[in-house]
Short mmCIF file of C-alpha atoms in Angstrom, two decimals:
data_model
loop_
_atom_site.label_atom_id
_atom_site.label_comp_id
_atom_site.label_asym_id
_atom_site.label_seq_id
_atom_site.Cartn_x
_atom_site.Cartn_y
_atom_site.Cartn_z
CA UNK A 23 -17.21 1.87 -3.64
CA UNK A 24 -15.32 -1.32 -5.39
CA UNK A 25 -11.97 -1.97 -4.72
CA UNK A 26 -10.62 -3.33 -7.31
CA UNK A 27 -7.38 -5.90 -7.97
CA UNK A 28 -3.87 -4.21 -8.96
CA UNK A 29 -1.26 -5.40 -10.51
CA UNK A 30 2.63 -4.91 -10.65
CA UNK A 31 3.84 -1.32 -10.86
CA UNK A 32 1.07 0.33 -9.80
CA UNK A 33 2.61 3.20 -7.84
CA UNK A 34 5.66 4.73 -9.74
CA UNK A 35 3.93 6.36 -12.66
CA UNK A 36 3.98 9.73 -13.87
CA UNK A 37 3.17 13.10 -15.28
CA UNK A 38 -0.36 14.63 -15.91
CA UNK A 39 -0.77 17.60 -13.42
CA UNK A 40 1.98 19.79 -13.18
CA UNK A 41 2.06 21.84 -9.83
CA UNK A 42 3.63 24.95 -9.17
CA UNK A 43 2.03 25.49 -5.45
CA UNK A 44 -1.30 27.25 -5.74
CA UNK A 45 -0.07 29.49 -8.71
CA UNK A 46 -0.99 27.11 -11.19
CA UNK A 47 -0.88 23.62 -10.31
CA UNK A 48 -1.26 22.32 -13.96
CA UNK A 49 1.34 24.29 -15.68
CA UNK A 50 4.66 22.08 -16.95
CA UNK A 51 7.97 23.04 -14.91
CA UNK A 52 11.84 22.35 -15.58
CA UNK A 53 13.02 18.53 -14.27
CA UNK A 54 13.31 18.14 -10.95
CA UNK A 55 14.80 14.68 -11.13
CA UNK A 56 18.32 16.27 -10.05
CA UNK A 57 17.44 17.53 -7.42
CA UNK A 58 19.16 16.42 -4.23
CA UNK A 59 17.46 16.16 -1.15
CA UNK A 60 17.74 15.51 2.26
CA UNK A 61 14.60 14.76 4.62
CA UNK A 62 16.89 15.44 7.96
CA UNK A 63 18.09 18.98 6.53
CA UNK A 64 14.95 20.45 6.02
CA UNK A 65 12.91 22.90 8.31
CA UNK A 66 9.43 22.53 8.89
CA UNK A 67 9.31 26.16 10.12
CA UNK A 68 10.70 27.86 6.62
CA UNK A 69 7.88 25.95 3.97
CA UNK A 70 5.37 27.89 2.85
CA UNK A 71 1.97 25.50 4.16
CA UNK A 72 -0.13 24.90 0.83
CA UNK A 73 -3.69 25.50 1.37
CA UNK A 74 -6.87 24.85 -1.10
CA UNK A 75 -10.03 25.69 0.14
CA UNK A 76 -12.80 22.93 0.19
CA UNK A 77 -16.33 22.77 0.52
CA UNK A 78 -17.86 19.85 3.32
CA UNK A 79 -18.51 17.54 0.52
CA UNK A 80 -15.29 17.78 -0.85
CA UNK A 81 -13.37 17.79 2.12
CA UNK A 82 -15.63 14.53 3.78
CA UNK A 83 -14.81 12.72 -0.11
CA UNK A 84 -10.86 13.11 0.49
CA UNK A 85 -11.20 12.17 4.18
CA UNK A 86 -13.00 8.65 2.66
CA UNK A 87 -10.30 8.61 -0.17
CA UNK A 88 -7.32 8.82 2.03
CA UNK A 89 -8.24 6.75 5.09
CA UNK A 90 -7.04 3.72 3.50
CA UNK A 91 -3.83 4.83 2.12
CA UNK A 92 -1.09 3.14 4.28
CA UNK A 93 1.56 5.90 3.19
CA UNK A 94 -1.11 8.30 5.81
CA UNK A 95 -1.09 5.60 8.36
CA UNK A 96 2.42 7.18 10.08
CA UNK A 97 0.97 10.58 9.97
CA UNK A 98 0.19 12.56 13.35
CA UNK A 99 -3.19 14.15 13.24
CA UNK A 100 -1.82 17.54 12.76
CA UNK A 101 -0.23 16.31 9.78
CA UNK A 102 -2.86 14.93 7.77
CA UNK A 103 -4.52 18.07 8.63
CA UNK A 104 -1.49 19.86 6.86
CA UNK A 105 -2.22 17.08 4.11
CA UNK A 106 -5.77 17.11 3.64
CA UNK A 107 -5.73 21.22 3.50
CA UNK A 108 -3.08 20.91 0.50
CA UNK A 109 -4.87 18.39 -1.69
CA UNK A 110 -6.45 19.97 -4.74
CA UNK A 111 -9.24 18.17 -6.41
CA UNK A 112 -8.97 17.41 -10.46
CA UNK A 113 -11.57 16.36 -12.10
CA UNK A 114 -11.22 13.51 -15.05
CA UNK A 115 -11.97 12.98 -18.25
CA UNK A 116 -12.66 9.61 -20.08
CA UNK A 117 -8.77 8.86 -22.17
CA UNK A 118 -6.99 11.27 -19.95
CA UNK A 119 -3.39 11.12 -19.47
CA UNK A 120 -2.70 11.87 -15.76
CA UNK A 121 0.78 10.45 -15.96
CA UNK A 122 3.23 9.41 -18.74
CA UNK A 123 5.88 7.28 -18.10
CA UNK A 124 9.49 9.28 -18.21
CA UNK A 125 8.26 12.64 -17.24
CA UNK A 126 9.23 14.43 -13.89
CA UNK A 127 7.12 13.59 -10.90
CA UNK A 128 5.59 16.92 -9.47
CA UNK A 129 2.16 15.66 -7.50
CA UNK A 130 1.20 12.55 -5.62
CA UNK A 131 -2.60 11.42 -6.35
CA UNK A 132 -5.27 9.95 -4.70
CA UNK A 133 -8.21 8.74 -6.44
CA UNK A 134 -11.51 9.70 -5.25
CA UNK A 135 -13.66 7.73 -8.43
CA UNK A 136 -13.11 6.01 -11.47
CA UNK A 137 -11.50 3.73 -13.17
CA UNK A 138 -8.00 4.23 -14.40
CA UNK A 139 -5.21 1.58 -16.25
CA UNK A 140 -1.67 1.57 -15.79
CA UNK A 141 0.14 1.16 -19.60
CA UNK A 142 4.04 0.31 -19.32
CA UNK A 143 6.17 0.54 -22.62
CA UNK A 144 9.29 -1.17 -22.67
CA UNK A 145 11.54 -1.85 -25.67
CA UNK A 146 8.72 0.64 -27.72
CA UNK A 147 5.76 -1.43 -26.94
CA UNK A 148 3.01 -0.50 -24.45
CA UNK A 149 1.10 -2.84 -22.95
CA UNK A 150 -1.60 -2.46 -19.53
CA UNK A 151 0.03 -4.30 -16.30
CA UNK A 152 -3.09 -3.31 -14.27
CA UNK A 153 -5.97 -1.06 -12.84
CA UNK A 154 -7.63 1.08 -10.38
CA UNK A 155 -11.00 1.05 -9.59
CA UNK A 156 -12.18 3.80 -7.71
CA UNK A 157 -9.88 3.06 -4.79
CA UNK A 158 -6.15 3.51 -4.58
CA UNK A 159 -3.17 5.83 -5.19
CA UNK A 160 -0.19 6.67 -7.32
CA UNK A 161 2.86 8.89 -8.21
CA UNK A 162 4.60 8.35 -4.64
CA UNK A 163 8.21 6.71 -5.54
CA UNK A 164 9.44 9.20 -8.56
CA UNK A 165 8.95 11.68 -5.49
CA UNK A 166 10.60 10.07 -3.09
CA UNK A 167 13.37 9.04 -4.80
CA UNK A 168 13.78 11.48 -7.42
CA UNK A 169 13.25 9.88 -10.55
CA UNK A 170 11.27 9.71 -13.65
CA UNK A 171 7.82 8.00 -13.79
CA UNK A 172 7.72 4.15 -14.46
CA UNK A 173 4.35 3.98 -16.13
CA UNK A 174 1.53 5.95 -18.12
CA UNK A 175 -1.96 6.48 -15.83
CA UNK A 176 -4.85 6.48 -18.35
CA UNK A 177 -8.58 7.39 -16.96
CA UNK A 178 -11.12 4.69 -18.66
CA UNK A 179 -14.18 6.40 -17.18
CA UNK A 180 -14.94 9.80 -16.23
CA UNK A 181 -13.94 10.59 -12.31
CA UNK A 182 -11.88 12.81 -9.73
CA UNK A 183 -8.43 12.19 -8.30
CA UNK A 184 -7.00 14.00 -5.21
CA UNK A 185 -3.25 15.90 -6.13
CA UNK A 186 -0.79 16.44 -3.09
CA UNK A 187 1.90 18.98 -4.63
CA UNK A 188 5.60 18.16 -4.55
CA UNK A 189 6.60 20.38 -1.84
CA UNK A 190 3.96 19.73 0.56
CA UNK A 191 4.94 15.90 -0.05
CA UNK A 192 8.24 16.28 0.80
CA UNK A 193 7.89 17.68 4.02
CA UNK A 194 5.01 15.90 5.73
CA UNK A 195 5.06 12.46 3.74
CA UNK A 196 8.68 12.34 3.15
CA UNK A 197 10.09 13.19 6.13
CA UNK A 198 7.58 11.10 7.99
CA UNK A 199 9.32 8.06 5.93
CA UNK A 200 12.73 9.31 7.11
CA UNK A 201 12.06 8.93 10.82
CA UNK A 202 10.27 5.29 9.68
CA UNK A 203 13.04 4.06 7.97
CA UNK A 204 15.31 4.51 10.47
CA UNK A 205 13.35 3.26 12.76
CA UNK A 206 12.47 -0.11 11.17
CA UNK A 207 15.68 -0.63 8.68
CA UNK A 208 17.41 -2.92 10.93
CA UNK A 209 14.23 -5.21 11.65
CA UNK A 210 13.21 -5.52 8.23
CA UNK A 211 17.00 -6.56 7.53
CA UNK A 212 16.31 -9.21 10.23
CA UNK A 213 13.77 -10.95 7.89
CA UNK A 214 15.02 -13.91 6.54
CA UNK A 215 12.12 -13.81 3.41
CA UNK A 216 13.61 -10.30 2.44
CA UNK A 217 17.06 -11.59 1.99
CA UNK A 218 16.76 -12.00 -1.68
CA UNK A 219 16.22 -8.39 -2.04
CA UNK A 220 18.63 -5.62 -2.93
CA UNK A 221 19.12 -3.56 -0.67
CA UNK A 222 17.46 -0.35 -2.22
CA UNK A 223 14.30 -3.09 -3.07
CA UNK A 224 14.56 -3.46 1.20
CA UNK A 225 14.40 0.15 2.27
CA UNK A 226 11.49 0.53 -0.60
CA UNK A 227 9.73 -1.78 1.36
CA UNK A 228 10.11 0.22 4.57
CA UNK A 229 8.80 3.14 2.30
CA UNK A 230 5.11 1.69 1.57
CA UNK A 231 4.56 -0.26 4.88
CA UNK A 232 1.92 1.10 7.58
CA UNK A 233 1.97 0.09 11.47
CA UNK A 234 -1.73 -1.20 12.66
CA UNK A 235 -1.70 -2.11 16.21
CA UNK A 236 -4.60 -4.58 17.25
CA UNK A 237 -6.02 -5.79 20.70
CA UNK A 238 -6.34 -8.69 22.34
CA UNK A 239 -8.99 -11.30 20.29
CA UNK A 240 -9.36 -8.33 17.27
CA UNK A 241 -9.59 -10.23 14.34
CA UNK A 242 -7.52 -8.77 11.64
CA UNK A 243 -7.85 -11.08 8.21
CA UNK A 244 -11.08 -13.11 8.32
CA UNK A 245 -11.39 -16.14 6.53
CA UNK A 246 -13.20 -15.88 2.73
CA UNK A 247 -12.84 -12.42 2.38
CA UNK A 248 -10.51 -10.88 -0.02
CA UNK A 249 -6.87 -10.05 0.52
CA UNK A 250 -5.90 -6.70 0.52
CA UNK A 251 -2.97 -6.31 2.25
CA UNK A 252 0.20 -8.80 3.75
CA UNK A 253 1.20 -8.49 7.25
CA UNK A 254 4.59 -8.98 9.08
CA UNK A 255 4.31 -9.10 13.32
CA UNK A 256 6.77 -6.44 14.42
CA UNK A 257 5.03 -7.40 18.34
CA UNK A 258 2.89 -9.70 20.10
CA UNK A 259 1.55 -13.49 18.79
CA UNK A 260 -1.14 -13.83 16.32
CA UNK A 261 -3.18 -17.36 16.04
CA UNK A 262 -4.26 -18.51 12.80
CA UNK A 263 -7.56 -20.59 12.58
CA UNK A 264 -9.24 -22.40 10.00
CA UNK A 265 -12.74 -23.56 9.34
CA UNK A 266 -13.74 -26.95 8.50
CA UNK A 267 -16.98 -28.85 7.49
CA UNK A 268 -17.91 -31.42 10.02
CA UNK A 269 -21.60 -33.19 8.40
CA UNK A 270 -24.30 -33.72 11.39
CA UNK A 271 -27.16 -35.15 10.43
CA UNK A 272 -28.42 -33.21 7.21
CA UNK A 273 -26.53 -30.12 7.90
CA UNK A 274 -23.10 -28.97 8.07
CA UNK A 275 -21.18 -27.29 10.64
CA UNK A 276 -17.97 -25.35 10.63
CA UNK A 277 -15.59 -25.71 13.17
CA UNK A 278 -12.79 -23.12 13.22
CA UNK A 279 -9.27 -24.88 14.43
CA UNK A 280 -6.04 -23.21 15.37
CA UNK A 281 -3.06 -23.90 12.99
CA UNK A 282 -0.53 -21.96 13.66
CA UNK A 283 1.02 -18.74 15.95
CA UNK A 284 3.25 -16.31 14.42
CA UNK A 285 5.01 -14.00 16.25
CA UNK A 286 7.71 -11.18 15.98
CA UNK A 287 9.58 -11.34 12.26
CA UNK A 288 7.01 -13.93 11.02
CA UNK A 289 4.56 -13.12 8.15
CA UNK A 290 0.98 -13.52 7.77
CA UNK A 291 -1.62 -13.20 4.60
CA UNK A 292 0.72 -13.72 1.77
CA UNK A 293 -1.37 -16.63 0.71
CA UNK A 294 -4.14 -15.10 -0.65
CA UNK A 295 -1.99 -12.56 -2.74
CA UNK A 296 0.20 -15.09 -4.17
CA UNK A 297 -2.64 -17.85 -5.11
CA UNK A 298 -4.92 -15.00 -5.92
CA UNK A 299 -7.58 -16.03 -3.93
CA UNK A 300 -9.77 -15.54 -1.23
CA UNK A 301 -8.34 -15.88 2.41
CA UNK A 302 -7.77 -19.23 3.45
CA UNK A 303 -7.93 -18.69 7.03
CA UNK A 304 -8.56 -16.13 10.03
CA UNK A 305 -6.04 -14.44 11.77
CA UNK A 306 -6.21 -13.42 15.82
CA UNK A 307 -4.42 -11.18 18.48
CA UNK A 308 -3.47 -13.00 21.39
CA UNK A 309 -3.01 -9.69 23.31
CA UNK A 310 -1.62 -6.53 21.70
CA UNK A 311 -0.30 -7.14 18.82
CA UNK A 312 1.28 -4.73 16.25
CA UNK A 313 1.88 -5.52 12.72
CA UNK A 314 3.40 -3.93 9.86
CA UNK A 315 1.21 -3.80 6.37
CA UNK A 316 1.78 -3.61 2.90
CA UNK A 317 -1.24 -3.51 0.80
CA UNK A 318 -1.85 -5.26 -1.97
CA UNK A 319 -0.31 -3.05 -5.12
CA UNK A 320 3.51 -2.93 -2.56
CA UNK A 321 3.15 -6.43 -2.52
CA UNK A 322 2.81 -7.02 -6.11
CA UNK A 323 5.48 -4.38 -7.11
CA UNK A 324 8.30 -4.73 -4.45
CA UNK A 325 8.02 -8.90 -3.38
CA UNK A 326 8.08 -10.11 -6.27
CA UNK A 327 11.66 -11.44 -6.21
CA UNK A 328 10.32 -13.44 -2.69
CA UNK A 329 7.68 -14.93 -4.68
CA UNK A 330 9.46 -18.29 -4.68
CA UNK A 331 9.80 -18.39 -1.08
CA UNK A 332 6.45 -17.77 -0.52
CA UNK A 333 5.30 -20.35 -3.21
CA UNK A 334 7.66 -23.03 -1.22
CA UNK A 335 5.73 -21.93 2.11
CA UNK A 336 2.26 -23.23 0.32
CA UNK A 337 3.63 -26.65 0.53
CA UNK A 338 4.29 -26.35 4.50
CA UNK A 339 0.67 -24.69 4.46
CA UNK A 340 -0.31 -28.31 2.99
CA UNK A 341 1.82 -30.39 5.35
CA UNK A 342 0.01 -28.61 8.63
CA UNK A 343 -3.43 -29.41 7.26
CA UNK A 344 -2.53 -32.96 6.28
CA UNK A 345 -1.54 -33.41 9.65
CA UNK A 346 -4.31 -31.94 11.60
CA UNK A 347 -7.51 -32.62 9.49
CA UNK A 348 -6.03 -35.84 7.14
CA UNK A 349 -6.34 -34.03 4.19
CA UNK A 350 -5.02 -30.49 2.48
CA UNK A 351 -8.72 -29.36 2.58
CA UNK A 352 -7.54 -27.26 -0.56
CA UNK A 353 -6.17 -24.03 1.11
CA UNK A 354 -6.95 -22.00 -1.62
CA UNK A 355 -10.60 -23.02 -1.42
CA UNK A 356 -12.47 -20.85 1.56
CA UNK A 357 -15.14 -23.00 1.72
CA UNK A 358 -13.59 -25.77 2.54
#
């Protein structure tokens, strides 16, 4: 399965299948974009649970489709069981619409195969920001916040996407986010980097990050592999090493030498994202260490107003390896 690269606005899109719960979860329905809601108000006890029998095959694909998807990632098990029971599979056709930008938001999707572009239009004229290949998810903002989809999500190839329905979303996914944002709002307003967002841009970002908690020596980026997701330590140190050629004799050796620690409030992995590029260097636990993630597609859509910041940080990058190996060793260069 390829994962492919994604580009701004990746996750607000919207329209395509329409649920009513169960009774026919294609069929249009009045806006919903009004609505009102409050995660804290509702009762777990009084919703009706969603439920869409699967074969083994089916149910094994959306266990592989979802497993990645960091909104999951603050899910108990129970949950996702709750989840994974109310996910309907859809099959696609080659040029169909599964969003269109303005409509109402009614499902969340996960994509199980295929390829799929994401078409903005803006002053009357469309144009493609970016692209899923066979890996990847959409349609989770209009939900959350109540409002209209962003972009248009076009299938290029034939395939299958995964639909959560509204309702069910609300409840589990939703309400999950409720007890996270509260729970990390007043660390993520700590971050110095995150200043130059708006507020709302901030608590978006609380939205689409996942906790992954790491032991002592884990590795958790590894140097010339490609980036997929940006990390921010919420707990614990993290080492950063690089590798270097050192020439003995005919053949060349690298040497992997620590460059920097990070530790809580710091950020990690940006690098790669921003020069578009493999990873540049490794990065360690030095005992537990838990960090917060946004993959790739949250990074694109929500940072961008940090981007400078992190460009800046490039040049410090530069100065460390100047200092410790007499030259830049071109950062953006994994081989080197």
């Amino acid at each position: 399965m390829t994962k492919g690269r994604h580009v701004t606005l990746q996750k607000e899109e919207g329209h395509a299948a329409r649920e009513a719960p169960v009774i026919n979860r294609f069929s249009r329905r009045a806006s919903v974009c009004a609505e009102s809601y409050n995660p804290d108000e509702e009762d777990d006890d009084t919703e009706t649970r969603v439920i869409h029998p699967k074969t083994d095959d089916q149910r094994n694909r959306l266990q592989e489709a979802c497993k990645d998807i960091l909104l999951f990632k603050n899910v108990d098990q129970e949950q996702m069981s709750q989840v994974l029971d109310a996910m309907f599979e859809k099959l696609v056709k080659c040029g169909e619409h599964l969003i269109d930008q303005g409509d109402d938001g009614d499902n969340f999707y996960v994509i199980d195969r295929g390829t799929y572009d994401i078409c903005v239009k803006s002053d009357g004229v469309g144009r493609c920001v970016g692209a899923y290949d066979n890996h990847g998810s959409f349609g989770e903002l209009a939900l959350m916040y109540n409002t209209p989809r962003a972009a248009t999500i076009i299938a290029t190839s034939v395939g299958a996407i995964w639909g959560l329905d509204r309702a069910t979303f609300r409840r589990i996914i939703v309400r999950n986010n409720a007890r996270k944002r509260r729970m990390y709002e007043n660390f993520i307003e700590s971050l110095p980097f995150l200043k130059s967002l708006e507020f709302s841009e901030r608590l978006k970002v609380v939205d689409v990050i996942g906790t992954k908690i790491y032991g002592d020596g884990e590795q958790i980026i590894a140097q010339g592999d490609g980036a997929e997701s940006f990390f921010i330590v919420e707990s614990g140190e993290v080492r950063i090493t690089m590798k270097r050629k050192q020439s003995k004799s005919d053949a060349e050796v690298k040497e992997a030498v620590e460059i920097a620690r990070y530790s809580r409030g710091q950020y990690f992995g940006e690098l790669a994202l921003v020069t578009n590029k493999p990873r540049a260097a490794s990065a360690y636990a030095v005992g537990n260490v838990k960090c917060l993630a946004m993959d790739v597609q949250a990074f694109e859509r929500l940072l961008g107003p940090c981007m400078e910041i992190m460009k800046r940080n490039i040049a410090n990058y530069e100065e460390q390896l100047v200092a410790l190996f007499g030259t830049n060793m071109d950062i953006t260069d994994p081989s080197a």
